[in-house]
GROMACS .gro file of C-alpha atoms in nm:
model
  420
    1ARG     CA    1   0.000   0.000   0.000
    2SER     CA    2   0.282   0.242   0.087
    3THR     CA    3   0.443   0.172  -0.251
    4LEU     CA    4   0.121   0.243  -0.440
    5PHE     CA    5   0.032   0.556  -0.242
    6PRO     CA    6   0.222   0.817  -0.452
    7TYR     CA    7   0.090   0.672  -0.776
    8THR     CA    8  -0.275   0.656  -0.666
    9THR     CA    9  -0.253   1.015  -0.535
   10LEU     CA   10  -0.103   1.137  -0.861
   11PHE     CA   11  -0.370   0.945  -1.052
   12ARG     CA   12  -0.647   1.115  -0.853
   13SER     CA   13  -0.489   1.455  -0.919
   14ARG     CA   14  -0.473   1.393  -1.294
   15LEU     CA   15  -0.821   1.242  -1.297
   16ALA     CA   16  -0.959   1.555  -1.131
   17THR     CA   17  -0.784   1.774  -1.387
   18LEU     CA   18  -0.917   1.558  -1.671
   19ALA     CA   19  -1.271   1.584  -1.529
   20ALA     CA   20  -1.244   1.962  -1.532
   21THR     CA   21  -1.090   1.965  -1.880
   22ALA     CA   22  -1.367   1.749  -2.020
   23ASP     CA   23  -1.630   1.987  -1.874
   24LEU     CA   24  -1.775   1.731  -1.636
   25THR     CA   25  -1.941   1.874  -1.327
   26SER     CA   26  -1.712   2.106  -1.133
   27GLU     CA   27  -1.827   1.941  -0.811
   28ARG     CA   28  -1.695   1.602  -0.923
   29ALA     CA   29  -1.363   1.749  -1.032
   30PHE     CA   30  -1.323   1.940  -0.706
   31GLU     CA   31  -1.410   1.637  -0.491
   32LEU     CA   32  -1.146   1.431  -0.671
   33MET     CA   33  -0.890   1.705  -0.621
   34LYS     CA   34  -0.977   1.737  -0.250
   35LEU     CA   35  -0.920   1.364  -0.213
   36ALA     CA   36  -0.584   1.388  -0.390
   37ALA     CA   37  -0.480   1.691  -0.180
   38ASN     CA   38  -0.572   1.515   0.144
   39LYS     CA   39  -0.385   1.198   0.050
   40GLY     CA   40  -0.089   1.388  -0.092
   41SER     CA   41  -0.073   1.661   0.172
   42ASN     CA   42   0.305   1.613   0.196
   43ASP     CA   43   0.363   1.652  -0.179
   44PRO     CA   44   0.392   2.017  -0.294
   45HIS     CA   45   0.335   1.915  -0.657
   46VAL     CA   46  -0.004   1.759  -0.574
   47LEU     CA   47  -0.099   2.062  -0.366
   48THR     CA   48   0.006   2.299  -0.646
   49SER     CA   49  -0.215   2.106  -0.890
   50ALA     CA   50  -0.501   2.137  -0.642
   51ILE     CA   51  -0.447   2.513  -0.618
   52GLY     CA   52  -0.447   2.553  -0.996
   53LEU     CA   53  -0.765   2.350  -1.033
   54ALA     CA   54  -0.936   2.550  -0.757
   55TYR     CA   55  -0.872   2.869  -0.957
   56ARG     CA   56  -0.996   2.709  -1.280
   57LEU     CA   57  -1.318   2.599  -1.110
   58GLY     CA   58  -1.374   2.933  -0.937
   59ARG     CA   59  -1.341   2.774  -0.592
   60GLU     CA   60  -1.059   2.988  -0.450
   61GLY     CA   61  -1.229   3.039  -0.116
   62GLU     CA   62  -1.241   2.671  -0.026
   63TYR     CA   63  -0.935   2.501   0.125
   64LEU     CA   64  -0.704   2.722  -0.082
   65ARG     CA   65  -0.532   2.902   0.205
   66ASP     CA   66  -0.430   2.576   0.376
   67TRP     CA   67  -0.313   2.417   0.049
   68PHE     CA   68  -0.115   2.724  -0.050
   69SER     CA   69   0.060   2.775   0.283
   70ARG     CA   70   0.149   2.405   0.302
   71ALA     CA   71   0.275   2.398  -0.059
   72ILE     CA   72   0.501   2.696   0.013
   73ALA     CA   73   0.638   2.530   0.327
   74LEU     CA   74   0.710   2.206   0.139
   75SER     CA   75   0.865   2.370  -0.170
   76SER     CA   76   1.240   2.394  -0.216
   77ALA     CA   77   1.454   2.646  -0.404
   78GLU     CA   78   1.373   2.450  -0.722
   79GLY     CA   79   0.996   2.485  -0.670
   80PRO     CA   80   0.725   2.409  -0.746
   81ILE     CA   81   0.648   2.739  -0.566
   82THR     CA   82   0.918   3.000  -0.532
   83ALA     CA   83   0.880   3.306  -0.309
   84VAL     CA   84   1.029   3.639  -0.426
   85ASP     CA   85   1.004   3.987  -0.279
   86PHE     CA   86   0.820   4.261  -0.466
   87ARG     CA   87   1.136   4.458  -0.544
   88SER     CA   88   1.300   4.157  -0.711
   89LEU     CA   89   0.981   4.095  -0.907
   90ALA     CA   90   0.959   4.454  -1.031
   91GLU     CA   91   1.329   4.523  -1.088
   92GLU     CA   92   1.461   4.188  -1.207
   93TRP     CA   93   1.200   3.930  -1.309
   94LEU     CA   94   0.953   4.158  -1.489
   95PRO     CA   95   1.209   4.344  -1.709
   96ALA     CA   96   1.377   4.013  -1.797
   97HIS     CA   97   1.040   3.859  -1.885
   98GLN     CA   98   0.946   4.159  -2.103
   99GLU     CA   99   1.278   4.143  -2.286
  100GLN     CA  100   1.239   3.768  -2.346
  101THR     CA  101   0.887   3.821  -2.480
  102ARG     CA  102   1.004   4.100  -2.712
  103SER     CA  103   1.290   3.883  -2.842
  104ILE     CA  104   1.064   3.583  -2.910
  105GLU     CA  105   0.808   3.799  -3.091
  106GLU     CA  106   1.084   3.948  -3.308
  107HIS     CA  107   1.226   3.603  -3.395
  108LEU     CA  108   0.875   3.478  -3.475
  109LEU     CA  109   0.800   3.774  -3.701
  110HIS     CA  110   1.121   3.714  -3.900
  111GLY     CA  111   1.063   3.338  -3.924
  112ARG     CA  112   1.364   3.241  -3.714
  113ILE     CA  113   1.175   3.008  -3.477
  114PRO     CA  114   0.879   2.775  -3.541
  115LEU     CA  115   0.532   2.874  -3.426
  116HIS     CA  116   0.492   2.595  -3.174
  117LEU     CA  117   0.819   2.682  -3.001
  118ALA     CA  118   0.720   3.050  -2.980
  119ALA     CA  119   0.385   2.952  -2.831
  120VAL     CA  120   0.556   2.743  -2.560
  121HIS     CA  121   0.793   3.024  -2.460
  122LEU     CA  122   0.518   3.289  -2.471
  123ASN     CA  123   0.295   3.057  -2.266
  124ILE     CA  124   0.004   3.093  -2.504
  125PRO     CA  125  -0.186   2.820  -2.691
  126LEU     CA  126  -0.120   2.762  -3.060
  127THR     CA  127  -0.493   2.808  -3.110
  128SER     CA  128  -0.465   3.168  -2.994
  129LEU     CA  129  -0.196   3.238  -3.255
  130LEU     CA  130  -0.353   3.056  -3.549
  131ILE     CA  131  -0.728   3.099  -3.486
  132GLY     CA  132  -0.767   3.379  -3.232
  133THR     CA  133  -0.525   3.623  -3.398
  134PRO     CA  134  -0.673   3.607  -3.751
  135ARG     CA  135  -1.023   3.639  -3.602
  136ASN     CA  136  -0.915   3.952  -3.417
  137ASN     CA  137  -0.743   4.086  -3.728
  138ALA     CA  138  -1.069   4.058  -3.920
  139GLN     CA  139  -1.234   4.297  -3.673
  140ILE     CA  140  -0.962   4.566  -3.700
  141GLU     CA  141  -1.031   4.819  -3.974
  142ASP     CA  142  -0.687   4.980  -3.963
  143ALA     CA  143  -0.460   4.730  -4.140
  144ARG     CA  144  -0.154   4.881  -3.972
  145ARG     CA  145  -0.274   4.750  -3.634
  146ARG     CA  146  -0.321   4.391  -3.750
  147THR     CA  147  -0.081   4.119  -3.637
  148ILE     CA  148   0.126   3.937  -3.898
  149ILE     CA  149   0.110   3.557  -3.879
  150PRO     CA  150   0.410   3.393  -4.053
  151ILE     CA  151   0.249   3.069  -4.175
  152LEU     CA  152   0.323   3.060  -4.549
  153SER     CA  153   0.659   3.013  -4.713
  154GLY     CA  154   0.697   3.165  -5.058
  155ALA     CA  155   0.997   2.942  -5.137
  156LYS     CA  156   0.789   2.632  -5.215
  157PRO     CA  157   0.607   2.617  -5.550
  158ALA     CA  158   0.244   2.509  -5.571
  159ARG     CA  159   0.181   2.142  -5.659
  160GLU     CA  160  -0.111   1.966  -5.821
  161ILE     CA  161  -0.308   1.771  -5.558
  162GLN     CA  162  -0.364   1.402  -5.621
  163LYS     CA  163  -0.663   1.226  -5.460
  164ASP     CA  164  -0.468   0.904  -5.404
  165TRP     CA  165  -0.215   1.075  -5.181
  166ALA     CA  166  -0.176   1.000  -4.811
  167VAL     CA  167  -0.071   1.332  -4.656
  168GLY     CA  168   0.059   1.421  -4.313
  169ILE     CA  169  -0.094   1.722  -4.137
  170ASP     CA  170   0.068   1.879  -3.833
  171ALA     CA  171  -0.110   2.070  -3.557
  172THR     CA  172  -0.046   2.416  -3.705
  173SER     CA  173  -0.203   2.307  -4.034
  174LEU     CA  174  -0.504   2.164  -3.849
  175PHE     CA  175  -0.570   2.503  -3.689
  176VAL     CA  176  -0.518   2.702  -4.010
  177LEU     CA  177  -0.740   2.471  -4.215
  178SER     CA  178  -1.004   2.481  -3.945
  179TYR     CA  179  -1.006   2.862  -3.938
  180LEU     CA  180  -1.039   2.871  -4.318
  181GLY     CA  181  -1.327   2.620  -4.302
  182LEU     CA  182  -1.129   2.370  -4.512
  183LEU     CA  183  -1.041   2.091  -4.265
  184LYS     CA  184  -1.329   1.859  -4.347
  185LYS     CA  185  -1.288   1.917  -4.722
  186THR     CA  186  -0.913   1.849  -4.693
  187ILE     CA  187  -0.975   1.515  -4.523
  188GLU     CA  188  -1.226   1.418  -4.791
  189SER     CA  189  -0.990   1.521  -5.073
  190PHE     CA  190  -0.717   1.263  -5.001
  191ARG     CA  191  -0.697   0.889  -4.968
  192GLN     CA  192  -0.585   0.930  -4.610
  193VAL     CA  193  -0.472   1.199  -4.368
  194VAL     CA  194  -0.201   1.098  -4.121
  195LEU     CA  195  -0.154   1.269  -3.785
  196ALA     CA  196   0.108   1.261  -3.511
  197PRO     CA  197   0.026   1.006  -3.236
  198ASP     CA  198  -0.027   1.275  -2.966
  199THR     CA  199  -0.256   1.497  -3.173
  200MET     CA  200  -0.573   1.433  -2.971
  201VAL     CA  201  -0.384   1.487  -2.643
  202LEU     CA  202  -0.245   1.813  -2.781
  203LEU     CA  203  -0.596   1.927  -2.874
  204LEU     CA  204  -0.720   1.847  -2.523
  205ASN     CA  205  -0.431   2.044  -2.372
  206GLU     CA  206  -0.494   2.332  -2.613
  207ARG     CA  207  -0.857   2.340  -2.506
  208THR     CA  208  -0.756   2.359  -2.141
  209GLN     CA  209  -0.501   2.634  -2.204
  210SER     CA  210  -0.734   2.838  -2.427
  211LYS     CA  211  -1.010   2.876  -2.172
  212PHE     CA  212  -0.991   3.157  -1.917
  213HIS     CA  213  -0.855   3.005  -1.596
  214GLN     CA  214  -1.021   3.221  -1.329
  215PRO     CA  215  -1.399   3.215  -1.374
  216SER     CA  216  -1.445   3.391  -1.039
  217ARG     CA  217  -1.276   3.699  -1.187
  218VAL     CA  218  -1.515   3.689  -1.482
  219SER     CA  219  -1.813   3.669  -1.245
  220ALA     CA  220  -1.674   3.966  -1.051
  221ALA     CA  221  -1.627   4.164  -1.374
  222GLN     CA  222  -1.981   4.086  -1.486
  223GLU     CA  223  -2.114   4.201  -1.148
  224ILE     CA  224  -1.930   4.534  -1.181
  225ARG     CA  225  -2.055   4.581  -1.538
  226GLU     CA  226  -2.412   4.517  -1.425
  227LEU     CA  227  -2.380   4.776  -1.146
  228ILE     CA  228  -2.237   5.030  -1.392
  229ASP     CA  229  -2.501   4.962  -1.657
  230SER     CA  230  -2.781   4.995  -1.399
  231GLY     CA  231  -2.645   5.330  -1.281
  232ARG     CA  232  -2.568   5.217  -0.927
  233LEU     CA  233  -2.201   5.283  -1.000
  234ARG     CA  234  -2.136   5.605  -1.190
  235LEU     CA  235  -1.836   5.659  -1.415
  236MET     CA  236  -1.616   5.965  -1.371
  237GLU     CA  237  -1.685   6.133  -1.703
  238THR     CA  238  -1.525   6.472  -1.627
  239LEU     CA  239  -1.176   6.443  -1.484
  240PRO     CA  240  -1.035   6.722  -1.264
  241SER     CA  241  -0.678   6.845  -1.289
  242PRO     CA  242  -0.476   6.724  -0.989
  243PRO     CA  243  -0.139   6.884  -0.911
  244GLY     CA  244   0.161   6.722  -1.077
  245TRP     CA  245   0.319   6.620  -0.747
  246LEU     CA  246   0.009   6.419  -0.653
  247VAL     CA  247   0.014   6.231  -0.985
  248GLU     CA  248   0.382   6.151  -0.928
  249GLU     CA  249   0.304   6.039  -0.574
  250VAL     CA  250   0.007   5.801  -0.628
  251GLY     CA  251  -0.056   5.765  -1.003
  252ARG     CA  252  -0.302   5.933  -1.235
  253ASP     CA  253  -0.627   5.743  -1.156
  254LEU     CA  254  -0.607   5.780  -0.778
  255ALA     CA  255  -0.491   6.142  -0.814
  256HIS     CA  256  -0.801   6.220  -1.024
  257GLN     CA  257  -1.026   6.067  -0.758
  258LEU     CA  258  -0.855   6.252  -0.473
  259GLN     CA  259  -0.882   6.583  -0.657
  260ALA     CA  260  -1.249   6.524  -0.737
  261ALA     CA  261  -1.322   6.438  -0.373
  262GLN     CA  262  -1.139   6.752  -0.262
  263GLU     CA  263  -1.336   6.975  -0.498
  264GLN     CA  264  -1.677   6.819  -0.435
  265GLY     CA  265  -1.659   6.743  -0.064
  266GLY     CA  266  -1.650   6.366  -0.112
  267VAL     CA  267  -1.428   6.081   0.000
  268VAL     CA  268  -1.208   5.823  -0.171
  269VAL     CA  269  -1.238   5.464  -0.047
  270ARG     CA  270  -0.890   5.312  -0.068
  271PRO     CA  271  -0.719   5.037   0.137
  272LYS     CA  272  -0.430   5.155   0.351
  273PRO     CA  273  -0.143   5.212   0.349
  274ILE     CA  274  -0.121   5.397   0.017
  275HIS     CA  275   0.228   5.343  -0.120
  276LYS     CA  276   0.426   5.588  -0.324
  277LEU     CA  277   0.430   5.518  -0.697
  278ARG     CA  278   0.736   5.323  -0.814
  279SER     CA  279   0.855   5.262  -0.457
  280GLN     CA  280   0.790   4.884  -0.484
  281MET     CA  281   0.553   4.914  -0.186
  282THR     CA  282   0.835   5.016   0.050
  283GLU     CA  283   0.744   5.384   0.102
  284GLU     CA  284   0.412   5.540   0.197
  285ALA     CA  285   0.278   5.820  -0.020
  286ASN     CA  286   0.271   6.174   0.116
  287LEU     CA  287  -0.086   6.290   0.047
  288GLN     CA  288  -0.053   6.619   0.234
  289GLY     CA  289  -0.400   6.777   0.265
  290TYR     CA  290  -0.563   6.505   0.055
  291GLY     CA  291  -0.515   6.240   0.327
  292ALA     CA  292  -0.827   6.359   0.510
  293ARG     CA  293  -1.034   6.255   0.208
  294VAL     CA  294  -0.930   5.888   0.224
  295LEU     CA  295  -1.155   5.630   0.386
  296SER     CA  296  -1.030   5.274   0.437
  297THR     CA  297  -1.252   4.979   0.346
  298VAL     CA  298  -1.246   4.881   0.714
  299THR     CA  299  -1.392   5.217   0.816
  300LEU     CA  300  -1.647   5.211   0.533
  301GLU     CA  301  -1.773   4.870   0.645
  302LYS     CA  302  -1.804   4.999   1.001
  303LEU     CA  303  -2.016   5.293   0.884
  304LEU     CA  304  -2.241   5.065   0.679
  305PHE     CA  305  -2.295   4.844   0.983
  306GLU     CA  306  -2.372   5.142   1.208
  307ARG     CA  307  -2.617   5.269   0.948
  308GLY     CA  308  -2.797   4.933   0.947
  309HIS     CA  309  -2.713   4.829   0.591
  310VAL     CA  310  -2.520   4.520   0.708
  311ASP     CA  311  -2.647   4.261   0.958
  312GLN     CA  312  -2.438   4.120   1.241
  313ASP     CA  313  -2.326   3.798   1.066
  314ALA     CA  314  -2.231   3.975   0.742
  315HIS     CA  315  -2.056   4.246   0.946
  316GLU     CA  316  -1.840   3.994   1.132
  317ARG     CA  317  -1.740   3.806   0.815
  318ALA     CA  318  -1.665   4.123   0.618
  319ALA     CA  319  -1.476   4.289   0.903
  320GLN     CA  320  -1.258   3.981   0.950
  321TYR     CA  321  -1.167   3.966   0.580
  322LEU     CA  322  -1.111   4.339   0.534
  323SER     CA  323  -0.896   4.363   0.848
  324SER     CA  324  -0.670   4.092   0.704
  325GLN     CA  325  -0.619   4.289   0.382
  326ASP     CA  326  -0.657   4.657   0.470
  327GLN     CA  327  -0.425   4.796   0.738
  328GLY     CA  328  -0.643   5.099   0.793
  329GLU     CA  329  -0.770   5.128   1.146
  330ARG     CA  330  -1.140   5.135   1.231
  331GLU     CA  331  -1.151   5.513   1.250
  332ASN     CA  332  -1.438   5.697   1.418
  333ALA     CA  333  -1.553   5.860   1.095
  334ASP     CA  334  -1.877   6.054   1.099
  335ILE     CA  335  -2.169   5.905   0.910
  336SER     CA  336  -2.199   6.239   0.729
  337SER     CA  337  -1.882   6.150   0.536
  338LEU     CA  338  -2.102   5.928   0.318
  339ALA     CA  339  -2.333   6.217   0.224
  340GLY     CA  340  -2.120   6.340  -0.066
  341PRO     CA  341  -1.969   6.162  -0.367
  342ILE     CA  342  -1.789   5.838  -0.277
  343TYR     CA  343  -1.506   5.748  -0.514
  344LEU     CA  344  -1.418   5.378  -0.512
  345ASP     CA  345  -1.058   5.293  -0.594
  346ASP     CA  346  -1.001   4.979  -0.805
  347LEU     CA  347  -0.829   4.795  -0.519
  348ALA     CA  348  -1.112   4.889  -0.283
  349MET     CA  349  -1.360   4.747  -0.534
  350SER     CA  350  -1.173   4.417  -0.532
  351TYR     CA  351  -1.167   4.397  -0.153
  352LEU     CA  352  -1.534   4.493  -0.117
  353GLN     CA  353  -1.634   4.227  -0.369
  354SER     CA  354  -1.430   3.962  -0.190
  355ALA     CA  355  -1.600   4.064   0.136
  356SER     CA  356  -1.944   4.028  -0.035
  357LEU     CA  357  -2.016   4.396   0.032
  358LEU     CA  358  -2.016   4.558  -0.311
  359THR     CA  359  -2.376   4.476  -0.407
  360THR     CA  360  -2.494   4.577  -0.058
  361LEU     CA  361  -2.305   4.906  -0.086
  362ALA     CA  362  -2.449   4.972  -0.432
  363GLY     CA  363  -2.800   4.925  -0.292
  364CYS     CA  364  -2.763   5.188  -0.017
  365GLY     CA  365  -2.862   5.483  -0.235
  366LEU     CA  366  -2.517   5.644  -0.204
  367ASP     CA  367  -2.345   5.846  -0.476
  368LEU     CA  368  -2.083   5.590  -0.581
  369ARG     CA  369  -1.834   5.676  -0.855
  370VAL     CA  370  -1.559   5.476  -1.024
  371SER     CA  371  -1.292   5.552  -1.284
  372SER     CA  372  -1.359   5.490  -1.652
  373SER     CA  373  -1.046   5.273  -1.666
  374LEU     CA  374  -1.217   5.026  -1.429
  375LYS     CA  375  -1.495   4.965  -1.681
  376GLN     CA  376  -1.240   4.925  -1.960
  377GLY     CA  377  -1.052   4.665  -1.756
  378GLN     CA  378  -1.368   4.466  -1.685
  379ASP     CA  379  -1.470   4.481  -2.053
  380GLN     CA  380  -1.130   4.346  -2.157
  381LEU     CA  381  -1.148   4.064  -1.904
  382ILE     CA  382  -1.498   3.962  -2.016
  383ALA     CA  383  -1.385   3.976  -2.380
  384ARG     CA  384  -1.089   3.748  -2.303
  385HIS     CA  385  -1.324   3.503  -2.136
  386ARG     CA  386  -1.553   3.500  -2.441
  387GLN     CA  387  -1.256   3.455  -2.674
  388GLY     CA  388  -1.141   3.159  -2.467
  389GLU     CA  389  -1.486   3.002  -2.482
  390GLN     CA  390  -1.493   3.052  -2.860
  391LEU     CA  391  -1.148   2.893  -2.899
  392ALA     CA  392  -1.263   2.595  -2.692
  393GLN     CA  393  -1.558   2.554  -2.928
  394ASP     CA  394  -1.324   2.577  -3.229
  395ILE     CA  395  -1.106   2.300  -3.084
  396ASP     CA  396  -1.414   2.087  -3.013
  397ALA     CA  397  -1.511   2.126  -3.379
  398ILE     CA  398  -1.164   2.006  -3.487
  399ARG     CA  399  -1.184   1.706  -3.253
  400THR     CA  400  -1.527   1.617  -3.388
  401THR     CA  401  -1.406   1.640  -3.749
  402LEU     CA  402  -1.105   1.420  -3.672
  403ARG     CA  403  -1.319   1.169  -3.482
  404ASP     CA  404  -1.550   1.136  -3.782
  405GLY     CA  405  -1.246   1.092  -4.007
  406ILE     CA  406  -1.104   0.822  -3.780
  407GLN     CA  407  -1.433   0.633  -3.781
  408SER     CA  408  -1.453   0.648  -4.161
  409GLY     CA  409  -1.090   0.537  -4.201
  410LYS     CA  410  -0.986   0.865  -4.364
  411VAL     CA  411  -0.772   0.971  -4.066
  412ALA     CA  412  -0.496   0.762  -3.909
  413PHE     CA  413  -0.209   0.817  -3.667
  414VAL     CA  414   0.161   0.757  -3.715
  415PRO     CA  415   0.267   0.463  -3.493
  416ARG     CA  416   0.435   0.568  -3.172
  417HIS     CA  417   0.801   0.465  -3.168
  418LYS     CA  418   0.916   0.284  -2.858
  419ILE     CA  419   1.242   0.398  -2.705
  420ASN     CA  420   1.451   0.112  -2.572
   0.00000   0.00000   0.00000
């Protein structure tokens, strides 16, 4: 039994991932992953898989903290989880990652590396390059903004197709033919189409990678869009002109909100402390006279409770969460501070949503205002989710076409070579 334990745990972990990939019920997938995490609680790789699946299923709030803290404790310098400080992330890892991405994109554009290798290093699915990109290009009117896809070599002359040929088709060709609507016709036009032995596995992995991996973020974005569309959250349409030093201190969006609150007698809801821009969260911002206009999420929740908008149970849960995230003290702010415009910072919005307070706040009849950039961010996130769903459907269509070809004998696989 002790010998089989690691293998059965790993099997459960992969089975749970497969259940989620195949769009079986999320409850079944999560139960399998809980079982694997419990049995493999001393294996950081199993726990990391459980964490990833929890995000994919939108179940971050369940068990995740225990799994994550244990996976960190069990990880070594080689991983699977590596801890880095914010300064190292901002000053070393991020610039290096941006330079690597720029280099790969340049090599891809000039045809120096194959598409599949570029996709691996860019951590994006091939489907996104060969189906998603041309679809996006078709919606862009300005041709200068379209992305070039290097898929055709002009060095090879055209050849007359013969129906008795058996032709090999790689994954990139499958995606291109599918996008052009020619995959089924191609299969029917030859005696046989031959594929690599791992093609169906690759398609399954592509489907998993194409879909948006944090459905809870999509749900949160849709909630914010609904509140904006219904008028319960108002967009800042006219932006004031904050002093230059304030923009340098806290960034343009927060500076606009602080200036608007100062001019109109409102408040800005923002978790504390507020760090100085480009200080890598090591130095607090100097807000000068604007600091009196800032209300922490902890204080806002306290005022809502005192005003009777939040019951005792919801108050205790929200206060516990917000206190763990927002270092602002429970100040004795006057209830009259909520009488004027209330500007909600993007980070405050995230915290209030996680504390299940945003909808309650929006139903209090208060004058709530958010930046236009918040709406743009939510729109982009929802669009990415829809694109991922569309790519998953495209891959399903390819799998169905290949399955029909296999059943009719038109599609076959190259034998897998055994390595001695």
